[in-house]
């Protein structure tokens, strides 16, 4: 009997709780799971499965018997809260208690690219040939289907180039409008192998 067959033979409630736990894990750690081992995945999923189990029990106590929907909602809500603020607050508490400064990210780029709370206002990419590519105002492209820019997990970047500057140029040169009304938006994808540095400007928080 295969592992899949063994799982499918489990009671429906158990399957729902396990699936909810894994969905919770995916929401909480999408883009942050490169360093996770199989053991990490199992126990992090079980943590959200425990939340789903609590929702299932409480839901079954209702007159309508909303156990399954409650399990799903509880697991997804817990994962979303952990992703949006729980992990950050826990990390701050550990740092304050002098226990750990680590956030388990493997690279600085992974830390920046997976933090949805960061809202850069400007993006500049320096290619290995010395040319600079800039999106002067990311907010101008906020409503694009792919957002104002894309951070690849491999270090690549996609951006709407509004200005360029060559190694010998004294100043920035405005590029043809990447927001042309006739042809649509023009986005440039820069492979990681061609990138020497990435600069992100963030507005001052007040």
PDB file of C-alpha atoms in Angstrom:
ATOM      1  CA  UNK A   1       0.000   0.000   0.000  1.00  0.00           C
ATOM      2  CA  UNK A   2       1.383   3.400  -0.981  1.00  0.00           C
ATOM      3  CA  UNK A   3       1.693   6.402   1.341  1.00  0.00           C
ATOM      4  CA  UNK A   4      -1.121   8.145  -0.554  1.00  0.00           C
ATOM      5  CA  UNK A   5      -3.426   5.151  -0.058  1.00  0.00           C
ATOM      6  CA  UNK A   6      -2.608   5.059   3.649  1.00  0.00           C
ATOM      7  CA  UNK A   7      -3.486   8.741   3.975  1.00  0.00           C
ATOM      8  CA  UNK A   8      -6.730   8.368   2.041  1.00  0.00           C
ATOM      9  CA  UNK A   9      -7.780   5.565   4.390  1.00  0.00           C
ATOM     10  CA  UNK A  10      -7.601   7.938   7.362  1.00  0.00           C
ATOM     11  CA  UNK A  11     -10.869   9.311   8.816  1.00  0.00           C
ATOM     12  CA  UNK A  12     -12.205  12.342   6.942  1.00  0.00           C
ATOM     13  CA  UNK A  13     -11.785  14.631   9.946  1.00  0.00           C
ATOM     14  CA  UNK A  14      -8.121  13.660  10.267  1.00  0.00           C
ATOM     15  CA  UNK A  15      -7.531  14.296   6.570  1.00  0.00           C
ATOM     16  CA  UNK A  16      -9.174  17.726   6.769  1.00  0.00           C
ATOM     17  CA  UNK A  17      -7.051  18.715   9.768  1.00  0.00           C
ATOM     18  CA  UNK A  18      -3.819  17.572   8.073  1.00  0.00           C
ATOM     19  CA  UNK A  19      -4.661  19.321   4.800  1.00  0.00           C
ATOM     20  CA  UNK A  20      -5.543  22.520   6.665  1.00  0.00           C
ATOM     21  CA  UNK A  21      -2.230  22.324   8.494  1.00  0.00           C
ATOM     22  CA  UNK A  22      -0.282  22.046   5.269  1.00  0.00           C
ATOM     23  CA  UNK A  23      -2.243  24.882   3.647  1.00  0.00           C
ATOM     24  CA  UNK A  24      -1.461  26.989   6.705  1.00  0.00           C
ATOM     25  CA  UNK A  25       2.221  26.183   6.372  1.00  0.00           C
ATOM     26  CA  UNK A  26       2.249  27.159   2.695  1.00  0.00           C
ATOM     27  CA  UNK A  27       0.610  30.510   3.432  1.00  0.00           C
ATOM     28  CA  UNK A  28       2.879  31.257   6.378  1.00  0.00           C
ATOM     29  CA  UNK A  29       6.154  30.327   4.712  1.00  0.00           C
ATOM     30  CA  UNK A  30       5.783  30.772   0.954  1.00  0.00           C
ATOM     31  CA  UNK A  31       9.109  32.141  -0.283  1.00  0.00           C
ATOM     32  CA  UNK A  32      10.746  31.428   3.074  1.00  0.00           C
ATOM     33  CA  UNK A  33      10.935  27.648   2.941  1.00  0.00           C
ATOM     34  CA  UNK A  34      14.187  27.131   1.028  1.00  0.00           C
ATOM     35  CA  UNK A  35      16.080  26.195   4.190  1.00  0.00           C
ATOM     36  CA  UNK A  36      13.328  24.023   5.684  1.00  0.00           C
ATOM     37  CA  UNK A  37      14.024  20.340   6.093  1.00  0.00           C
ATOM     38  CA  UNK A  38      11.397  17.618   5.824  1.00  0.00           C
ATOM     39  CA  UNK A  39      11.149  17.611   9.622  1.00  0.00           C
ATOM     40  CA  UNK A  40      10.547  21.367   9.621  1.00  0.00           C
ATOM     41  CA  UNK A  41       7.726  21.005   7.096  1.00  0.00           C
ATOM     42  CA  UNK A  42       6.064  18.210   9.063  1.00  0.00           C
ATOM     43  CA  UNK A  43       6.111  19.911  12.444  1.00  0.00           C
ATOM     44  CA  UNK A  44       5.249  23.382  11.159  1.00  0.00           C
ATOM     45  CA  UNK A  45       2.302  21.856   9.315  1.00  0.00           C
ATOM     46  CA  UNK A  46       1.286  20.035  12.495  1.00  0.00           C
ATOM     47  CA  UNK A  47       1.327  23.330  14.400  1.00  0.00           C
ATOM     48  CA  UNK A  48      -1.332  24.702  12.054  1.00  0.00           C
ATOM     49  CA  UNK A  49      -3.122  21.336  12.099  1.00  0.00           C
ATOM     50  CA  UNK A  50      -3.484  21.786  15.862  1.00  0.00           C
ATOM     51  CA  UNK A  51      -5.188  25.142  15.263  1.00  0.00           C
ATOM     52  CA  UNK A  52      -7.424  23.507  12.648  1.00  0.00           C
ATOM     53  CA  UNK A  53      -8.316  20.764  15.112  1.00  0.00           C
ATOM     54  CA  UNK A  54      -9.396  23.375  17.645  1.00  0.00           C
ATOM     55  CA  UNK A  55     -11.562  25.046  15.001  1.00  0.00           C
ATOM     56  CA  UNK A  56     -13.047  21.668  14.050  1.00  0.00           C
ATOM     57  CA  UNK A  57     -13.997  20.876  17.636  1.00  0.00           C
ATOM     58  CA  UNK A  58     -15.549  24.293  18.219  1.00  0.00           C
ATOM     59  CA  UNK A  59     -17.347  24.223  14.883  1.00  0.00           C
ATOM     60  CA  UNK A  60     -18.891  20.844  15.644  1.00  0.00           C
ATOM     61  CA  UNK A  61     -20.365  22.317  18.818  1.00  0.00           C
ATOM     62  CA  UNK A  62     -22.497  24.719  16.786  1.00  0.00           C
ATOM     63  CA  UNK A  63     -26.044  23.850  15.860  1.00  0.00           C
ATOM     64  CA  UNK A  64     -25.170  23.960  12.157  1.00  0.00           C
ATOM     65  CA  UNK A  65     -22.210  21.634  12.609  1.00  0.00           C
ATOM     66  CA  UNK A  66     -19.681  23.932  10.949  1.00  0.00           C
ATOM     67  CA  UNK A  67     -16.668  21.867  11.913  1.00  0.00           C
ATOM     68  CA  UNK A  68     -14.963  21.619   8.533  1.00  0.00           C
ATOM     69  CA  UNK A  69     -15.382  25.277   7.504  1.00  0.00           C
ATOM     70  CA  UNK A  70     -14.241  26.367  10.973  1.00  0.00           C
ATOM     71  CA  UNK A  71     -11.132  24.181  10.723  1.00  0.00           C
ATOM     72  CA  UNK A  72     -10.173  25.704   7.381  1.00  0.00           C
ATOM     73  CA  UNK A  73     -10.817  29.280   8.496  1.00  0.00           C
ATOM     74  CA  UNK A  74      -8.909  28.888  11.772  1.00  0.00           C
ATOM     75  CA  UNK A  75      -5.847  27.385  10.085  1.00  0.00           C
ATOM     76  CA  UNK A  76      -5.761  29.990   7.308  1.00  0.00           C
ATOM     77  CA  UNK A  77      -6.369  32.874   9.721  1.00  0.00           C
ATOM     78  CA  UNK A  78      -3.603  31.681  12.049  1.00  0.00           C
ATOM     79  CA  UNK A  79      -1.207  31.327   9.116  1.00  0.00           C
ATOM     80  CA  UNK A  80      -2.055  34.784   7.798  1.00  0.00           C
ATOM     81  CA  UNK A  81      -1.567  36.394  11.209  1.00  0.00           C
ATOM     82  CA  UNK A  82       1.736  34.591  11.665  1.00  0.00           C
ATOM     83  CA  UNK A  83       2.920  35.715   8.239  1.00  0.00           C
ATOM     84  CA  UNK A  84       1.798  39.334   8.641  1.00  0.00           C
ATOM     85  CA  UNK A  85       2.948  40.033  12.196  1.00  0.00           C
ATOM     86  CA  UNK A  86       3.371  36.972  14.421  1.00  0.00           C
ATOM     87  CA  UNK A  87       6.782  35.945  13.118  1.00  0.00           C
ATOM     88  CA  UNK A  88       8.092  39.520  13.266  1.00  0.00           C
ATOM     89  CA  UNK A  89       6.854  40.057  16.838  1.00  0.00           C
ATOM     90  CA  UNK A  90       8.317  36.726  17.940  1.00  0.00           C
ATOM     91  CA  UNK A  91      11.664  37.633  16.373  1.00  0.00           C
ATOM     92  CA  UNK A  92      11.622  41.004  18.145  1.00  0.00           C
ATOM     93  CA  UNK A  93      10.836  39.316  21.463  1.00  0.00           C
ATOM     94  CA  UNK A  94      13.716  36.866  21.047  1.00  0.00           C
ATOM     95  CA  UNK A  95      16.064  39.720  20.174  1.00  0.00           C
ATOM     96  CA  UNK A  96      14.858  41.768  23.179  1.00  0.00           C
ATOM     97  CA  UNK A  97      15.422  38.774  25.470  1.00  0.00           C
ATOM     98  CA  UNK A  98      18.964  38.298  24.078  1.00  0.00           C
ATOM     99  CA  UNK A  99      18.064  34.808  22.893  1.00  0.00           C
ATOM    100  CA  UNK A 100      18.582  35.093  19.130  1.00  0.00           C
ATOM    101  CA  UNK A 101      19.032  37.630  16.331  1.00  0.00           C
ATOM    102  CA  UNK A 102      18.491  35.055  13.580  1.00  0.00           C
ATOM    103  CA  UNK A 103      15.416  35.096  11.336  1.00  0.00           C
ATOM    104  CA  UNK A 104      16.401  31.865   9.495  1.00  0.00           C
ATOM    105  CA  UNK A 105      16.618  33.553   6.107  1.00  0.00           C
ATOM    106  CA  UNK A 106      19.600  32.369   4.086  1.00  0.00           C
ATOM    107  CA  UNK A 107      20.441  35.640   2.360  1.00  0.00           C
ATOM    108  CA  UNK A 108      19.783  39.366   2.766  1.00  0.00           C
ATOM    109  CA  UNK A 109      17.903  39.293  -0.554  1.00  0.00           C
ATOM    110  CA  UNK A 110      15.583  36.568   0.739  1.00  0.00           C
ATOM    111  CA  UNK A 111      14.862  38.686   3.812  1.00  0.00           C
ATOM    112  CA  UNK A 112      13.981  41.734   1.699  1.00  0.00           C
ATOM    113  CA  UNK A 113      12.101  39.957  -1.072  1.00  0.00           C
ATOM    114  CA  UNK A 114       9.801  37.999   1.257  1.00  0.00           C
ATOM    115  CA  UNK A 115       8.862  40.866   3.586  1.00  0.00           C
ATOM    116  CA  UNK A 116       5.506  42.155   2.319  1.00  0.00           C
ATOM    117  CA  UNK A 117       5.590  45.044   4.811  1.00  0.00           C
ATOM    118  CA  UNK A 118       8.402  46.716   2.866  1.00  0.00           C
ATOM    119  CA  UNK A 119       7.027  49.217   0.371  1.00  0.00           C
ATOM    120  CA  UNK A 120       9.944  50.620  -1.630  1.00  0.00           C
ATOM    121  CA  UNK A 121       9.339  53.863  -3.499  1.00  0.00           C
ATOM    122  CA  UNK A 122      12.205  53.499  -5.978  1.00  0.00           C
ATOM    123  CA  UNK A 123      14.214  50.646  -7.476  1.00  0.00           C
ATOM    124  CA  UNK A 124      17.623  50.790  -9.147  1.00  0.00           C
ATOM    125  CA  UNK A 125      19.473  47.817 -10.648  1.00  0.00           C
ATOM    126  CA  UNK A 126      23.189  48.015 -11.491  1.00  0.00           C
ATOM    127  CA  UNK A 127      24.147  45.557 -14.202  1.00  0.00           C
ATOM    128  CA  UNK A 128      27.575  43.967 -14.375  1.00  0.00           C
ATOM    129  CA  UNK A 129      28.459  46.114 -17.394  1.00  0.00           C
ATOM    130  CA  UNK A 130      28.006  49.205 -15.190  1.00  0.00           C
ATOM    131  CA  UNK A 131      24.687  50.372 -16.646  1.00  0.00           C
ATOM    132  CA  UNK A 132      22.039  51.483 -14.148  1.00  0.00           C
ATOM    133  CA  UNK A 133      18.336  50.825 -14.700  1.00  0.00           C
ATOM    134  CA  UNK A 134      15.809  52.701 -12.565  1.00  0.00           C
ATOM    135  CA  UNK A 135      12.107  52.734 -11.910  1.00  0.00           C
ATOM    136  CA  UNK A 136      11.841  56.224 -10.466  1.00  0.00           C
ATOM    137  CA  UNK A 137       8.368  55.879  -8.950  1.00  0.00           C
ATOM    138  CA  UNK A 138       7.215  52.346  -8.251  1.00  0.00           C
ATOM    139  CA  UNK A 139       3.832  53.716  -7.176  1.00  0.00           C
ATOM    140  CA  UNK A 140       3.122  54.613 -10.815  1.00  0.00           C
ATOM    141  CA  UNK A 141       2.986  50.889 -11.618  1.00  0.00           C
ATOM    142  CA  UNK A 142       1.270  49.678  -8.453  1.00  0.00           C
ATOM    143  CA  UNK A 143      -1.888  48.605 -10.295  1.00  0.00           C
ATOM    144  CA  UNK A 144      -0.132  46.468 -12.889  1.00  0.00           C
ATOM    145  CA  UNK A 145      -1.144  42.767 -12.923  1.00  0.00           C
ATOM    146  CA  UNK A 146       2.304  41.749 -11.672  1.00  0.00           C
ATOM    147  CA  UNK A 147       2.697  44.721  -9.349  1.00  0.00           C
ATOM    148  CA  UNK A 148       5.325  47.489  -9.626  1.00  0.00           C
ATOM    149  CA  UNK A 149       8.236  45.015  -9.776  1.00  0.00           C
ATOM    150  CA  UNK A 150       9.132  41.362  -9.281  1.00  0.00           C
ATOM    151  CA  UNK A 151      11.826  39.960  -7.004  1.00  0.00           C
ATOM    152  CA  UNK A 152      13.016  36.545  -8.180  1.00  0.00           C
ATOM    153  CA  UNK A 153      14.061  34.083  -5.501  1.00  0.00           C
ATOM    154  CA  UNK A 154      17.231  33.476  -7.540  1.00  0.00           C
ATOM    155  CA  UNK A 155      18.203  37.162  -7.326  1.00  0.00           C
ATOM    156  CA  UNK A 156      16.684  38.228 -10.651  1.00  0.00           C
ATOM    157  CA  UNK A 157      14.577  41.383 -10.892  1.00  0.00           C
ATOM    158  CA  UNK A 158      11.836  42.586 -13.238  1.00  0.00           C
ATOM    159  CA  UNK A 159      11.041  46.305 -13.334  1.00  0.00           C
ATOM    160  CA  UNK A 160       9.497  49.016 -15.454  1.00  0.00           C
ATOM    161  CA  UNK A 161      12.529  51.019 -16.553  1.00  0.00           C
ATOM    162  CA  UNK A 162      11.840  54.772 -16.563  1.00  0.00           C
ATOM    163  CA  UNK A 163      15.486  55.952 -16.580  1.00  0.00           C
ATOM    164  CA  UNK A 164      18.879  54.559 -17.575  1.00  0.00           C
ATOM    165  CA  UNK A 165      22.422  55.669 -16.885  1.00  0.00           C
ATOM    166  CA  UNK A 166      25.502  54.285 -18.624  1.00  0.00           C
ATOM    167  CA  UNK A 167      28.966  54.070 -17.031  1.00  0.00           C
ATOM    168  CA  UNK A 168      30.044  57.236 -18.853  1.00  0.00           C
ATOM    169  CA  UNK A 169      26.792  59.191 -18.521  1.00  0.00           C
ATOM    170  CA  UNK A 170      26.830  62.269 -16.310  1.00  0.00           C
ATOM    171  CA  UNK A 171      23.133  62.016 -15.495  1.00  0.00           C
ATOM    172  CA  UNK A 172      20.092  59.825 -15.877  1.00  0.00           C
ATOM    173  CA  UNK A 173      18.480  59.508 -19.289  1.00  0.00           C
ATOM    174  CA  UNK A 174      14.720  59.074 -19.471  1.00  0.00           C
ATOM    175  CA  UNK A 175      13.731  55.965 -21.416  1.00  0.00           C
ATOM    176  CA  UNK A 176      10.809  55.644 -23.837  1.00  0.00           C
ATOM    177  CA  UNK A 177       7.617  55.616 -21.790  1.00  0.00           C
ATOM    178  CA  UNK A 178       7.138  52.105 -20.313  1.00  0.00           C
ATOM    179  CA  UNK A 179       3.466  53.029 -19.894  1.00  0.00           C
ATOM    180  CA  UNK A 180       2.665  53.635 -23.574  1.00  0.00           C
ATOM    181  CA  UNK A 181      -1.098  53.937 -24.075  1.00  0.00           C
ATOM    182  CA  UNK A 182      -1.034  52.095 -27.409  1.00  0.00           C
ATOM    183  CA  UNK A 183       1.317  49.207 -26.735  1.00  0.00           C
ATOM    184  CA  UNK A 184       0.882  48.788 -22.976  1.00  0.00           C
ATOM    185  CA  UNK A 185       3.448  48.443 -20.222  1.00  0.00           C
ATOM    186  CA  UNK A 186       7.027  47.411 -20.998  1.00  0.00           C
ATOM    187  CA  UNK A 187       8.707  45.431 -18.238  1.00  0.00           C
ATOM    188  CA  UNK A 188      12.392  44.456 -18.261  1.00  0.00           C
ATOM    189  CA  UNK A 189      13.565  41.180 -16.735  1.00  0.00           C
ATOM    190  CA  UNK A 190      17.191  41.222 -15.531  1.00  0.00           C
ATOM    191  CA  UNK A 191      18.711  37.769 -14.868  1.00  0.00           C
ATOM    192  CA  UNK A 192      20.574  37.375 -11.590  1.00  0.00           C
ATOM    193  CA  UNK A 193      23.815  36.619 -13.465  1.00  0.00           C
ATOM    194  CA  UNK A 194      23.734  40.111 -15.015  1.00  0.00           C
ATOM    195  CA  UNK A 195      23.083  42.003 -11.750  1.00  0.00           C
ATOM    196  CA  UNK A 196      25.928  43.551  -9.756  1.00  0.00           C
ATOM    197  CA  UNK A 197      23.807  45.388  -7.170  1.00  0.00           C
ATOM    198  CA  UNK A 198      20.214  46.281  -6.305  1.00  0.00           C
ATOM    199  CA  UNK A 199      19.221  49.549  -4.627  1.00  0.00           C
ATOM    200  CA  UNK A 200      15.843  50.050  -2.979  1.00  0.00           C
ATOM    201  CA  UNK A 201      14.683  53.376  -1.603  1.00  0.00           C
ATOM    202  CA  UNK A 202      12.144  53.269   1.199  1.00  0.00           C
ATOM    203  CA  UNK A 203      10.161  56.293   2.386  1.00  0.00           C
ATOM    204  CA  UNK A 204      10.948  57.522   5.893  1.00  0.00           C
ATOM    205  CA  UNK A 205       8.469  56.230   8.430  1.00  0.00           C
ATOM    206  CA  UNK A 206       6.955  58.928  10.633  1.00  0.00           C
TER     207      UNK A 206
END
